PDB file of C-alpha atoms and ligand atoms in Angstrom:
ATOM      1  CA  MET A   1     -18.520 -31.157  12.949  1.00 62.00           C
ATOM      2  CA  ALA A   2     -20.961 -31.641  15.794  1.00 60.00           C
ATOM      3  CA  LYS A   3     -21.689 -29.573  18.863  1.00 59.00           C
ATOM      4  CA  LYS A   4     -19.596 -31.965  20.989  1.00 57.00           C
ATOM      5  CA  ASP A   5     -16.510 -30.935  18.974  1.00 72.00           C
ATOM      6  CA  LEU A   6     -17.079 -27.371  20.057  1.00 73.00           C
ATOM      7  CA  ASP A   7     -17.193 -28.513  23.666  1.00 74.00           C
ATOM      8  CA  LYS A   8     -13.682 -29.896  23.178  1.00 78.00           C
ATOM      9  CA  LEU A   9     -12.271 -26.389  22.866  1.00 86.00           C
ATOM     10  CA  ALA A  10     -10.876 -25.595  26.294  1.00 82.00           C
ATOM     11  CA  VAL A  11     -10.851 -21.865  25.554  1.00 93.00           C
ATOM     12  CA  VAL A  12     -12.211 -19.834  22.679  1.00 96.00           C
ATOM     13  CA  PRO A  13     -10.289 -16.681  21.790  1.00 98.00           C
ATOM     14  CA  THR A  14     -12.267 -13.473  22.262  1.00 98.00           C
ATOM     15  CA  HIS A  15     -10.565 -11.775  19.339  1.00 98.00           C
ATOM     16  CA  VAL A  16      -9.298 -13.515  16.206  1.00 98.00           C
ATOM     17  CA  ALA A  17      -7.481 -11.608  13.464  1.00 98.00           C
ATOM     18  CA  ILE A  18      -6.774 -13.007  10.014  1.00 98.00           C
ATOM     19  CA  ILE A  19      -4.259 -12.215   7.293  1.00 98.00           C
ATOM     20  CA  MET A  20      -6.204 -13.556   4.324  1.00 98.00           C
ATOM     21  CA  ASP A  21      -3.233 -14.472   2.144  1.00 98.00           C
ATOM     22  CA  GLY A  22      -2.820 -16.582  -0.981  1.00 98.00           C
ATOM     23  CA  ASN A  23      -5.665 -15.323  -3.180  1.00 98.00           C
ATOM     24  CA  GLY A  24      -3.292 -14.524  -6.033  1.00 97.00           C
ATOM     25  CA  ARG A  25      -1.589 -17.944  -5.972  1.00 98.00           C
ATOM     26  CA  TRP A  26      -4.959 -19.702  -5.655  1.00 98.00           C
ATOM     27  CA  ALA A  27      -6.081 -17.980  -8.870  1.00 98.00           C
ATOM     28  CA  LEU A  28      -2.821 -18.370 -10.802  1.00 98.00           C
ATOM     29  CA  GLU A  29      -2.704 -22.106 -10.077  1.00 98.00           C
ATOM     30  CA  LYS A  30      -6.146 -22.347 -11.678  1.00 98.00           C
ATOM     31  CA  GLY A  31      -5.113 -20.242 -14.667  1.00 98.00           C
ATOM     32  CA  LEU A  32      -7.357 -17.392 -13.517  1.00 98.00           C
ATOM     33  CA  PRO A  33      -6.598 -13.679 -13.087  1.00 96.00           C
ATOM     34  CA  ARG A  34      -5.495 -12.668  -9.577  1.00 96.00           C
ATOM     35  CA  VAL A  35      -8.676 -10.725  -8.979  1.00 96.00           C
ATOM     36  CA  ALA A  36     -10.657 -13.984  -9.362  1.00 97.00           C
ATOM     37  CA  GLY A  37      -8.756 -15.153  -6.271  1.00 98.00           C
ATOM     38  CA  HIS A  38      -9.857 -12.082  -4.340  1.00 97.00           C
ATOM     39  CA  ARG A  39     -13.430 -12.692  -5.457  1.00 97.00           C
ATOM     40  CA  ALA A  40     -13.224 -16.312  -4.304  1.00 97.00           C
ATOM     41  CA  GLY A  41     -11.759 -15.041  -1.026  1.00 97.00           C
ATOM     42  CA  THR A  42     -15.002 -13.191  -0.396  1.00 96.00           C
ATOM     43  CA  GLU A  43     -17.151 -16.295  -0.795  1.00 95.00           C
ATOM     44  CA  ASN A  44     -15.456 -18.217   2.036  1.00 97.00           C
ATOM     45  CA  LEU A  45     -15.399 -15.068   4.155  1.00 97.00           C
ATOM     46  CA  ARG A  46     -19.128 -15.419   4.720  1.00 95.00           C
ATOM     47  CA  GLU A  47     -18.582 -18.995   5.985  1.00 97.00           C
ATOM     48  CA  VAL A  48     -15.759 -17.836   8.280  1.00 98.00           C
ATOM     49  CA  ILE A  49     -17.907 -15.018   9.697  1.00 98.00           C
ATOM     50  CA  GLU A  50     -20.784 -17.422  10.362  1.00 97.00           C
ATOM     51  CA  ALA A  51     -18.423 -19.943  11.958  1.00 97.00           C
ATOM     52  CA  SER A  52     -16.928 -17.209  14.148  1.00 98.00           C
ATOM     53  CA  VAL A  53     -20.391 -16.483  15.528  1.00 97.00           C
ATOM     54  CA  GLU A  54     -21.052 -20.195  15.992  1.00 96.00           C
ATOM     55  CA  PHE A  55     -17.755 -20.729  17.850  1.00 96.00           C
ATOM     56  CA  GLY A  56     -18.358 -17.787  20.184  1.00 97.00           C
ATOM     57  CA  ILE A  57     -15.663 -15.429  18.888  1.00 98.00           C
ATOM     58  CA  LYS A  58     -16.648 -11.865  19.792  1.00 98.00           C
ATOM     59  CA  TYR A  59     -14.216  -9.865  17.622  1.00 98.00           C
ATOM     60  CA  LEU A  60     -12.981 -10.781  14.156  1.00 98.00           C
ATOM     61  CA  THR A  61     -10.471  -8.579  12.345  1.00 98.00           C
ATOM     62  CA  ILE A  62      -9.661  -9.201   8.693  1.00 98.00           C
ATOM     63  CA  TYR A  63      -6.798  -7.691   6.710  1.00 98.00           C
ATOM     64  CA  ALA A  64      -8.340  -6.804   3.360  1.00 96.00           C
ATOM     65  CA  PHE A  65      -6.109  -4.056   1.936  1.00 96.00           C
ATOM     66  CA  SER A  66      -2.858  -2.698   3.317  1.00 97.00           C
ATOM     67  CA  THR A  67      -1.306   0.738   2.892  1.00 95.00           C
ATOM     68  CA  GLU A  68       1.369  -1.089   0.858  1.00 95.00           C
ATOM     69  CA  ASN A  69      -1.180  -2.721  -1.495  1.00 95.00           C
ATOM     70  CA  TRP A  70      -1.392   0.582  -3.419  1.00 97.00           C
ATOM     71  CA  LYS A  71       1.866  -0.566  -5.054  1.00 96.00           C
ATOM     72  CA  ARG A  72       0.007  -3.354  -6.886  1.00 96.00           C
ATOM     73  CA  PRO A  73      -1.113  -2.994 -10.529  1.00 95.00           C
ATOM     74  CA  GLN A  74      -4.019  -0.569 -11.018  1.00 96.00           C
ATOM     75  CA  ASP A  75      -6.411  -3.247 -12.287  1.00 95.00           C
ATOM     76  CA  GLU A  76      -5.899  -5.339  -9.136  1.00 95.00           C
ATOM     77  CA  ILE A  77      -6.402  -2.288  -6.891  1.00 96.00           C
ATOM     78  CA  GLN A  78      -9.576  -1.347  -8.760  1.00 95.00           C
ATOM     79  CA  GLY A  79     -10.696  -4.986  -8.532  1.00 96.00           C
ATOM     80  CA  LEU A  80     -10.263  -4.988  -4.741  1.00 96.00           C
ATOM     81  CA  MET A  81     -12.154  -1.687  -4.389  1.00 96.00           C
ATOM     82  CA  HIS A  82     -14.950  -3.124  -6.514  1.00 96.00           C
ATOM     83  CA  ILE A  83     -15.061  -6.319  -4.429  1.00 96.00           C
ATOM     84  CA  PHE A  84     -15.314  -4.324  -1.192  1.00 96.00           C
ATOM     85  CA  ARG A  85     -18.136  -2.206  -2.647  1.00 96.00           C
ATOM     86  CA  THR A  86     -20.006  -5.260  -3.942  1.00 96.00           C
ATOM     87  CA  MET A  87     -19.513  -7.084  -0.665  1.00 96.00           C
ATOM     88  CA  LEU A  88     -21.094  -4.195   1.253  1.00 96.00           C
ATOM     89  CA  ASP A  89     -24.016  -4.036  -1.212  1.00 96.00           C
ATOM     90  CA  ARG A  90     -24.580  -7.777  -1.129  1.00 96.00           C
ATOM     91  CA  GLU A  91     -23.828  -8.747   2.470  1.00 96.00           C
ATOM     92  CA  LEU A  92     -24.695  -5.753   4.636  1.00 98.00           C
ATOM     93  CA  LYS A  93     -28.358  -6.625   5.170  1.00 98.00           C
ATOM     94  CA  ASN A  94     -27.515 -10.191   6.150  1.00 97.00           C
ATOM     95  CA  LEU A  95     -24.666  -9.095   8.446  1.00 98.00           C
ATOM     96  CA  HIS A  96     -26.913  -6.539  10.121  1.00 98.00           C
ATOM     97  CA  GLU A  97     -29.748  -9.060  10.642  1.00 98.00           C
ATOM     98  CA  ASN A  98     -27.250 -11.414  12.235  1.00 97.00           C
ATOM     99  CA  GLY A  99     -26.067  -8.848  14.753  1.00 98.00           C
ATOM    100  CA  VAL A 100     -22.681  -8.122  13.191  1.00 98.00           C
ATOM    101  CA  GLN A 101     -21.200  -4.715  13.909  1.00 98.00           C
ATOM    102  CA  LEU A 102     -18.872  -3.411  11.209  1.00 98.00           C
ATOM    103  CA  ARG A 103     -15.879  -1.263  12.041  1.00 98.00           C
ATOM    104  CA  HIS A 104     -13.136   0.056   9.829  1.00 98.00           C
ATOM    105  CA  PHE A 105      -9.426   0.002  10.700  1.00 98.00           C
ATOM    106  CA  GLY A 106      -7.371   2.237   8.444  1.00 98.00           C
ATOM    107  CA  ARG A 107      -7.479   5.456   6.519  1.00 96.00           C
ATOM    108  CA  LEU A 108     -10.540   6.553   4.632  1.00 94.00           C
ATOM    109  CA  GLU A 109      -8.456   9.105   2.704  1.00 92.00           C
ATOM    110  CA  GLY A 110      -7.455   7.695  -0.644  1.00 89.00           C
ATOM    111  CA  ILE A 111     -10.592   5.587  -0.960  1.00 94.00           C
ATOM    112  CA  ASP A 112     -13.046   6.948  -3.529  1.00 93.00           C
ATOM    113  CA  ASN A 113     -16.018   8.918  -2.227  1.00 96.00           C
ATOM    114  CA  ALA A 114     -18.736   6.433  -3.155  1.00 95.00           C
ATOM    115  CA  LEU A 115     -16.991   3.589  -1.294  1.00 96.00           C
ATOM    116  CA  LYS A 116     -16.147   5.834   1.651  1.00 97.00           C
ATOM    117  CA  LYS A 117     -19.844   6.771   1.927  1.00 97.00           C
ATOM    118  CA  LYS A 118     -20.879   3.095   1.873  1.00 97.00           C
ATOM    119  CA  VAL A 119     -18.348   2.225   4.590  1.00 97.00           C
ATOM    120  CA  LEU A 120     -19.541   5.057   6.836  1.00 98.00           C
ATOM    121  CA  GLU A 121     -23.199   4.112   6.283  1.00 98.00           C
ATOM    122  CA  ALA A 122     -22.468   0.457   7.093  1.00 98.00           C
ATOM    123  CA  ILE A 123     -20.670   1.460  10.304  1.00 98.00           C
ATOM    124  CA  ASP A 124     -23.567   3.687  11.312  1.00 98.00           C
ATOM    125  CA  LEU A 125     -26.254   1.113  10.474  1.00 98.00           C
ATOM    126  CA  THR A 126     -24.614  -1.659  12.506  1.00 98.00           C
ATOM    127  CA  LYS A 127     -23.184   0.371  15.393  1.00 98.00           C
ATOM    128  CA  ASP A 128     -25.462  -1.133  18.072  1.00 98.00           C
ATOM    129  CA  ASN A 129     -25.009  -4.775  17.032  1.00 98.00           C
ATOM    130  CA  GLN A 130     -23.186  -6.933  19.549  1.00 98.00           C
ATOM    131  CA  THR A 131     -23.123 -10.546  18.329  1.00 98.00           C
ATOM    132  CA  LEU A 132     -19.816 -10.138  16.495  1.00 98.00           C
ATOM    133  CA  ILE A 133     -17.629  -7.082  15.981  1.00 98.00           C
ATOM    134  CA  LEU A 134     -16.143  -7.352  12.483  1.00 98.00           C
ATOM    135  CA  ASN A 135     -13.187  -5.032  11.989  1.00 98.00           C
ATOM    136  CA  ILE A 136     -12.265  -4.609   8.346  1.00 98.00           C
ATOM    137  CA  ALA A 137      -8.667  -3.460   7.966  1.00 98.00           C
ATOM    138  CA  PHE A 138      -8.798  -1.683   4.630  1.00 96.00           C
ATOM    139  CA  ASN A 139      -6.139   0.839   3.610  1.00 97.00           C
ATOM    140  CA  TYR A 140      -4.546  -0.185   6.904  1.00 98.00           C
ATOM    141  CA  GLY A 141      -0.925  -0.290   8.031  1.00 98.00           C
ATOM    142  CA  GLY A 142       0.294  -0.917  11.576  1.00 98.00           C
ATOM    143  CA  ARG A 143       3.074   1.667  11.416  1.00 98.00           C
ATOM    144  CA  ASP A 144       0.751   4.215   9.866  1.00 98.00           C
ATOM    145  CA  GLU A 145      -1.751   3.530  12.652  1.00 98.00           C
ATOM    146  CA  ILE A 146       0.901   4.290  15.283  1.00 98.00           C
ATOM    147  CA  ILE A 147       1.930   7.496  13.471  1.00 98.00           C
ATOM    148  CA  GLN A 148      -1.705   8.615  13.437  1.00 98.00           C
ATOM    149  CA  ALA A 149      -1.996   7.808  17.153  1.00 98.00           C
ATOM    150  CA  VAL A 150       1.126   9.819  18.035  1.00 98.00           C
ATOM    151  CA  LYS A 151      -0.181  12.770  15.998  1.00 98.00           C
ATOM    152  CA  GLY A 152      -3.530  12.559  17.805  1.00 98.00           C
ATOM    153  CA  ILE A 153      -1.861  12.433  21.216  1.00 98.00           C
ATOM    154  CA  LEU A 154       0.264  15.496  20.421  1.00 98.00           C
ATOM    155  CA  ALA A 155      -2.673  17.372  18.878  1.00 98.00           C
ATOM    156  CA  ASP A 156      -4.698  16.782  22.061  1.00 98.00           C
ATOM    157  CA  GLY A 157      -1.883  18.300  24.128  1.00 98.00           C
ATOM    158  CA  HIS A 158      -0.962  15.262  26.238  1.00 98.00           C
ATOM    159  CA  THR A 159       2.219  15.637  28.283  1.00 98.00           C
ATOM    160  CA  PRO A 160       5.014  12.999  28.175  1.00 98.00           C
ATOM    161  CA  ASP A 161       3.988  11.775  31.639  1.00 98.00           C
ATOM    162  CA  GLU A 162       0.525  10.959  30.360  1.00 98.00           C
ATOM    163  CA  VAL A 163       1.813   8.650  27.614  1.00 98.00           C
ATOM    164  CA  THR A 164       1.069   5.085  28.688  1.00 98.00           C
ATOM    165  CA  GLU A 165       0.208   1.857  26.879  1.00 98.00           C
ATOM    166  CA  ASP A 166      -3.459   2.512  27.615  1.00 98.00           C
ATOM    167  CA  LEU A 167      -3.309   6.030  26.188  1.00 98.00           C
ATOM    168  CA  ILE A 168      -1.663   4.849  22.970  1.00 98.00           C
ATOM    169  CA  SER A 169      -4.223   2.047  22.661  1.00 98.00           C
ATOM    170  CA  GLU A 170      -7.027   4.605  22.949  1.00 98.00           C
ATOM    171  CA  TYR A 171      -5.684   6.478  19.925  1.00 98.00           C
ATOM    172  CA  LEU A 172      -5.447   3.432  17.658  1.00 98.00           C
ATOM    173  CA  TYR A 173      -8.193   2.380  15.220  1.00 98.00           C
ATOM    174  CA  SER A 174      -8.773  -0.509  17.597  1.00 98.00           C
ATOM    175  CA  ALA A 175      -9.676   1.711  20.579  1.00 97.00           C
ATOM    176  CA  SER A 176     -12.141  -0.150  22.827  1.00 92.00           C
ATOM    177  CA  CYS A 177     -11.344  -3.463  21.122  1.00 97.00           C
ATOM    178  CA  PRO A 178      -9.331  -6.032  23.112  1.00 98.00           C
ATOM    179  CA  ASP A 179      -5.977  -7.107  21.651  1.00 98.00           C
ATOM    180  CA  PRO A 180      -6.173 -10.119  19.334  1.00 98.00           C
ATOM    181  CA  ASP A 181      -5.720 -13.413  21.157  1.00 98.00           C
ATOM    182  CA  LEU A 182      -5.028 -15.297  17.957  1.00 98.00           C
ATOM    183  CA  ILE A 183      -3.688 -14.137  14.598  1.00 98.00           C
ATOM    184  CA  ILE A 184      -4.090 -16.529  11.670  1.00 98.00           C
ATOM    185  CA  ARG A 185      -2.103 -16.257   8.454  1.00 98.00           C
ATOM    186  CA  THR A 186      -2.992 -18.447   5.523  1.00 98.00           C
ATOM    187  CA  SER A 187      -0.913 -19.513   2.483  1.00 98.00           C
ATOM    188  CA  GLY A 188       2.270 -20.666   4.205  1.00 98.00           C
ATOM    189  CA  GLU A 189       3.846 -17.237   4.695  1.00 98.00           C
ATOM    190  CA  TYR A 190       5.419 -16.511   8.075  1.00 98.00           C
ATOM    191  CA  ARG A 191       5.421 -12.762   8.648  1.00 97.00           C
ATOM    192  CA  CYS A 192       3.155 -10.116  10.136  1.00 97.00           C
ATOM    193  CA  SER A 193       3.182  -7.697   7.154  1.00 97.00           C
ATOM    194  CA  ASN A 194       2.523  -4.572   9.210  1.00 98.00           C
ATOM    195  CA  PHE A 195      -0.693  -6.014  10.695  1.00 98.00           C
ATOM    196  CA  LEU A 196      -1.693  -5.051  14.258  1.00 98.00           C
ATOM    197  CA  ILE A 197       1.940  -4.583  15.268  1.00 98.00           C
ATOM    198  CA  TRP A 198       1.029  -2.831  18.521  1.00 98.00           C
ATOM    199  CA  GLN A 199      -2.027  -4.921  19.392  1.00 98.00           C
ATOM    200  CA  GLY A 200      -0.375  -8.227  18.475  1.00 98.00           C
ATOM    201  CA  ALA A 201       2.456  -7.934  21.003  1.00 97.00           C
ATOM    202  CA  TYR A 202       1.234 -11.004  22.920  1.00 96.00           C
ATOM    203  CA  SER A 203      -1.000 -12.656  20.335  1.00 98.00           C
ATOM    204  CA  GLU A 204      -0.667 -16.320  19.552  1.00 98.00           C
ATOM    205  CA  TRP A 205       0.045 -16.995  15.868  1.00 98.00           C
ATOM    206  CA  TYR A 206      -1.314 -19.808  13.745  1.00 98.00           C
ATOM    207  CA  PHE A 207       0.036 -20.478  10.252  1.00 98.00           C
ATOM    208  CA  THR A 208      -1.488 -22.766   7.681  1.00 98.00           C
ATOM    209  CA  PRO A 209      -0.399 -23.579   4.117  1.00 98.00           C
ATOM    210  CA  THR A 210      -4.045 -23.386   2.956  1.00 98.00           C
ATOM    211  CA  TYR A 211      -4.722 -20.530   0.542  1.00 98.00           C
ATOM    212  CA  TRP A 212      -7.320 -18.085   1.827  1.00 98.00           C
ATOM    213  CA  PRO A 213     -10.157 -19.002  -0.608  1.00 98.00           C
ATOM    214  CA  ASP A 214      -9.906 -22.628   0.595  1.00 98.00           C
ATOM    215  CA  PHE A 215     -10.001 -21.679   4.287  1.00 98.00           C
ATOM    216  CA  GLY A 216     -13.388 -22.490   5.802  1.00 98.00           C
ATOM    217  CA  ARG A 217     -15.177 -23.462   8.970  1.00 97.00           C
ATOM    218  CA  GLU A 218     -13.167 -26.638   9.585  1.00 97.00           C
ATOM    219  CA  ASP A 219      -9.890 -24.744   9.165  1.00 98.00           C
ATOM    220  CA  LEU A 220     -11.025 -22.115  11.644  1.00 98.00           C
ATOM    221  CA  TYR A 221     -11.962 -24.878  14.071  1.00 97.00           C
ATOM    222  CA  GLN A 222      -8.467 -26.400  13.651  1.00 97.00           C
ATOM    223  CA  ALA A 223      -6.868 -23.038  14.433  1.00 98.00           C
ATOM    224  CA  LEU A 224      -9.029 -22.695  17.554  1.00 98.00           C
ATOM    225  CA  ALA A 225      -8.173 -26.238  18.638  1.00 96.00           C
ATOM    226  CA  VAL A 226      -4.445 -25.463  18.383  1.00 96.00           C
ATOM    227  CA  TYR A 227      -4.969 -22.160  20.204  1.00 97.00           C
ATOM    228  CA  SER A 228      -6.826 -23.839  23.033  1.00 95.00           C
ATOM    229  CA  GLN A 229      -3.719 -25.945  23.751  1.00 93.00           C
ATOM    230  CA  ARG A 230      -1.349 -22.979  23.946  1.00 93.00           C
ATOM    231  CA  ASP A 231       0.073 -21.780  27.242  1.00 88.00           C
ATOM    232  CA  ARG A 232       0.007 -17.996  27.137  1.00 84.00           C
ATOM    233  CA  ARG A 233       2.647 -16.658  29.492  1.00 85.00           C
ATOM    234  CA  TYR A 234       2.792 -12.907  28.731  1.00 85.00           C
ATOM    235  CA  GLY A 235       6.464 -12.815  29.741  1.00 84.00           C
ATOM    236  CA  LYS A 236       5.837 -14.700  32.981  1.00 83.00           C
ATOM    237  CA  ILE A 237       7.121 -18.229  33.499  1.00 81.00           C
ATOM    238  CA  LYS A 238       3.936 -20.081  34.325  1.00 69.00           C
ATOM    239  CA  THR A 239       0.241 -19.361  34.038  1.00 59.00           C
ATOM    240  CA  GLU A 240      -2.768 -20.624  35.802  1.00 58.00           C
ATOM    241  CA  LYS A 241      -5.253 -20.889  32.887  1.00 54.00           C
ATOM    242  CA  GLY A 242      -7.016 -17.558  32.578  1.00 49.00           C
ATOM    243  CA  SER A 243      -4.595 -15.567  34.778  1.00 47.00           C
TER     244      SER A 243
HETATM  245  C1  FPP B 301      -3.665 -11.354  -0.021  1.00 91.75           C
HETATM  246  O1  FPP B 301      -3.472 -12.315  -1.034  1.00 91.75           O
HETATM  247  C2  FPP B 301      -5.018 -10.837  -0.085  1.00 91.75           C
HETATM  248  C3  FPP B 301      -5.333  -9.527  -0.298  1.00 91.75           C
HETATM  249  C4  FPP B 301      -4.325  -8.466  -0.508  1.00 91.75           C
HETATM  250  C5  FPP B 301      -6.742  -9.086  -0.374  1.00 91.75           C
HETATM  251  C6  FPP B 301      -7.695  -9.796   0.532  1.00 91.75           C
HETATM  252  C7  FPP B 301      -9.076  -9.473   0.115  1.00 91.75           C
HETATM  253  C8  FPP B 301     -10.102 -10.320   0.115  1.00 91.75           C
HETATM  254  C9  FPP B 301     -10.054 -11.686   0.655  1.00 91.75           C
HETATM  255  C10 FPP B 301     -11.376  -9.823  -0.465  1.00 91.75           C
HETATM  256  C11 FPP B 301     -12.500  -9.729   0.503  1.00 91.75           C
HETATM  257  C12 FPP B 301     -12.427  -8.753   1.559  1.00 91.75           C
HETATM  258  C13 FPP B 301     -12.903  -7.476   1.635  1.00 91.75           C
HETATM  259  C14 FPP B 301     -13.521  -7.018   2.888  1.00 91.75           C
HETATM  260  C15 FPP B 301     -12.789  -6.473   0.562  1.00 91.75           C
HETATM  261  P1  FPP B 301      -2.407 -12.044  -2.168  1.00 91.75           P
HETATM  262  O2  FPP B 301      -3.071 -11.286  -3.270  1.00 91.75           O
HETATM  263  O3  FPP B 301      -1.221 -11.332  -1.598  1.00 91.75           O
HETATM  264  O4  FPP B 301      -2.053 -13.488  -2.621  1.00 91.75           O
HETATM  265  P2  FPP B 301      -0.632 -14.036  -3.107  1.00 91.75           P
HETATM  266  O5  FPP B 301       0.308 -13.869  -1.946  1.00 91.75           O
HETATM  267  O6  FPP B 301      -0.907 -15.449  -3.440  1.00 91.75           O
HETATM  268  O7  FPP B 301      -0.249 -13.210  -4.294  1.00 91.75           O
END
């Protein structure tokens, strides 16, 4: 894909969020254990992050482990924890040098101390980077996020009159991050699975049958090309582009 192809994109979304689905099926179809699919789904992640920078995306949010994923078999859970730890060890330096800021969406409780420490160190190390904000949703659930926000609002003593959309947004993990313009789900599933349920109220969705480990730069470009043709109306009947 050449530079001129990028020029064809009428608009590039500021914030793209991805449900990286299909790792298990990718592995099973190859006769491999499910965790091999998760491992493969880390390899293409690097390509997708690099392509996001190249395409001018400013925020990328990836759904890596949901609050419901604790119901999976122990060996798969341990495998995912190990992959996250290894990814931080292996990729952090490169991400930092390329101006990527890491943020975490979700609960740190429940994650073992060594991994928690690595996540907090990675967030601290990269906090001033501005090329791409990479939000990793790990031990994340959209309903849980809203419960935590409501608790925070009550704990801070806000009155009912003060409760607005902006106030709730400030108490979410995504505070200071614009809502996702585009949410991509791979693997041919058509549901939101408790992902960014508040922030995604007016997001455009893009579904592809491609399993996550096979999703790369060209697939991301395709998703952006489709997005750039969408008419976002936000409940109105007609938009001037950009209004
Ligand atoms: C969904 O596929 C994928 C996950 C639950 C895990 C996603 C994790 C990665 C891609 C690893 C890299 C990311 C980080 C930051 C740790 P699935 O297992 O539900 O697949 P299936 O629907 O085919 O079973």
